[in-house]
Amino acid sequence: MDSRFLHFWEYFRLASVVVQFVLIMVQCAFQIDSISYFVILYLFDLQAMADIYLKFHVQYTNGRNASFSTIVTFWNILQFVPSYAVDMHIVVTHPFMTARRYIRSNFWMDLFAVFPFEMLMCMVGGSASEVDGPGRSEIFHWIMYVRINRLLQIYRVPLAFQYMEKDIKVDPTSVFYYKYGTYWVIYIIFITCIPLVIQCPPLFCATTKQGCYFKPLDTNRSDLQLAMDMDYGSDSWEDPQHKTASADPFYASAFLSYISHQTDTLLKRSKRSSSSTIFVQTDDDGYVNLDVSEQCFSLSFLVFNNVANQPTLNKFVASFYWAVTTTTTTGFGDFFAFTQIEQIIFIFTMISGTMFYGYIIACVAAAQANSDARRSRFFERLLAVKNYLAHEHLPLILRKRVVRYYEYLWLRTQGIDPQTLIVGLPPSLTGELALQLYKKVIDQIAIFKNTPMGFKKMLATIIKPLYILQGEYVTRIGDTGTDLFFLYRGSVEVQYRSGEFGFEIRSGRILGEVAFLTEQKAQTSFRAKENCDLYCLTKKEFDLVLDHFPEVREKLMEEAIESMEREADYQRLFEERPRPETSKAKESMPTLLFKPEEGVPLRVKWNSARKHIFRSDVLFIRYFNKFTVTALRLVSVMLILYQPTFYRFLPVFYPLHYILEFIFIFDLIIRLRVGFLDKFGNEVLNPVLIRQLYFKSRTGLILDILNLFPYEILALAAPADMRAMTWGYLRLLRVPPRYIRIHQFFKSWLAELDITVLYVRLAFSFTQLAFWMHFFTCLAYYIACPNGVCDYNSWIKTTVLASNPDVDQGDAASYVIALYWITNSVTSTGYGDIVPSTNLDRTFSLVVQLVGKMLFGFIIGDISSALANAEISRQTFESQFQAIKTYLLDQQANQPIIARVQNYFNYLWSKNRGITDINNVLRDAPFCLRTEIGYAVHNKDLRQVSSFQCPAASQ
């Protein structure tokens, strides 16, 4: 069968299983007996049966031995991989074999999860046609509970996510969010429904013709356990003898009042009306038929706030709200346990909620730590190099060059070493994979095009990428030919002994082949004219390859001879070229001095300034266009949200808004004059290319149009009394694009290498927290007081704003009260002095609680991951010391030796953070840069050694 169809089918089954789980739990909890509801659920059953049929015909890969093929887990059914993905496996397509494999795996689980046990209801007791009144609805209630075996299909959810996580083509971040989002939906729906499912089971007697009759309660009794101990299964219920329970008087009185009210109401309705819609039956002794188990809602936590007697939607919203407030440990106190059974259920709910959200936060922290591990290791290397260079007092210019090179290296590689990708593979697979990686490089060199395939594979395994920044040297005059370089992208310029630069070499050429093959010193230098991609190999490794292919060595020698002759001709032509005559005055003039022209017209200066292009690393661009403008965007968003929601249109706000708009327009003009780095790290300062990138980018022109478009002009068409309100609503359209700009800034800031990740992430997290708390504060007040008119039946009724509605509490008081309630919800504090009252309030409150849980979860995850990754090098260094210390103790070494070793390790850490070999840390830097650093470090020491002194210096 087509694997694409199977992939789609598994994803579709995943979604349908989750939806079916939600529908069945909601039906059982709230006793929804609608025929259309049952039809939808039976459609899911048909899909499950079709899935069973498909699994009988799914091919699989047979293992190396028979025992492996019989050990099949639930995950095997999702493993639709081609035969080449499993070593030594073959694809089995025979129908008998595929069916036998499925029967031996999870066929019985799938069959049990779809078997229609409700059909057995026809053989037990009376059928729905034989039972009148409430008994009919109770039969449907029984069918709901008997169908609960369909919930077992939920086992497919974790298996499906395992399948998605092993697919390298799927974005792991998206899978992470989908996975835990799905788990949260399943968990929260289960918590929402399980108290009612346990407390409101169907009645056994409802399936009989007799029904469920019992005598009305004596309302003078104060024992809450009367309701707990009713024997609904007996033919005639008698009031058992109970001792007075020590229940809380409030609970007892509330329960008995409800029982008394319900009993009296039913008795009156039964005597007053004989309508077929009122199913209340009494016998001669006054026993009442109360077999409608929906009335148990009034014996649950839904009795508070009078939710039990409301429609099903209101009950579901209240239960969902209770589940969220309980699991997030908010607990406003408006819903709590009504019976002892609920107290037991709520205990497990609170514990499981704390563990569930703790697990989610831990997973977020682990994901953040794993995503930052490579960056942290690379940054530790950079930090070690910076500390080493500072400790050796190297020139500041050289230190900046090193840092700039490592930033460029991070931009190109993201800390990935291609050589590590093929470590541990078999030799044949290593050669094939390496050839695929470097085939374009090898084919670009003309001399290697017609070489044998074996030579290309061996060459690909020893070749290494090298990235050279503009202005850095590939080789210098006098270097020994230990490396051979292939110029794959970019251009280099040749420098002669005179210091002058000659001709330019483009991609596709070999560099340093003369010194490499003739074992002579280099006669010319090669300097990168732009950022270049090169590939190099060492002489020792290349000689081993050439020993197996002597014909290639001969071609390289011929190429070296031609190159020597060509370089000699170029140098001769360069030296014989006519040079422009210069006056002595100009020759004696210092080259670093700049004398501006006098009398330049203002128009010329303006045109020069208008065409000026800033580099992206200019401090003005960094601090104004990034930090300052981002902070002002946050202020602007908060003002835009505040005005229409709190209905405050003060005159002082209008000029403030348009001052900010002017700053954002100025920022746009500056951004069109700022260069950018292309994918190779080259600084692009061409105005045409800058505008092209701006127009094509998704965060460029379109986002700025949405950000700066004057929507408020449309408010002029509104009536005069509604013009200010319309103006405020129209400006809300600028919130999404400005929030995207803020998010884009932090994303680009986090992409930089030489930053403290912890501080940047904390700044981003607190910015997010400030934005969302302000957003929810404004929305909460708008829900209670739309357009400045407060609804005192909402959450605001328990605040000081409702106690004196005729007194203006002021802008600050209203904002502080709303912010106080939002902070209660976001931080899961839940004092309970302000609680939601309506369905809209409760829905809004649970959204706030969940967003708050996620925000603080990400903040905790960011802090923990940053701190964990910050200590990677220290933990490695300490583990190395502990290993040595343990070995010395095992060998019974004396304490002075152990103390000396500990002092030495402390010295190494304090000096260079445990780096014992700086050359190993600098291994990714170009050879010329490494030698320049080594010479700057050891120059003074070498001069003091007589063996390294020049003859002139020794005289």
Coordinates of C-alpha atoms in Angstrom, one line a residue, residues 59 155 235 320 345 386 400 479 491 612 758 846 914 916:
Q59 CA 3.4 -4.7 4.9
Y155 CA -3.1 4.2 23.6
D235 CA -37.3 -3.1 45.0
F320 CA -13.8 22.9 32.8
I345 CA -11.2 12.9 43.9
K386 CA 38.9 35.6 24.9
K400 CA 38.7 41.7 18.0
D479 CA 54.9 29.2 5.1
S491 CA 38.0 35.3 -4.4
H612 CA 24.9 57.0 2.9
L758 CA 20.6 34.1 30.4
L846 CA -9.0 29.7 32.5
G914 CA 40.5 24.7 32.4
T916 CA 45.2 23.1 28.9

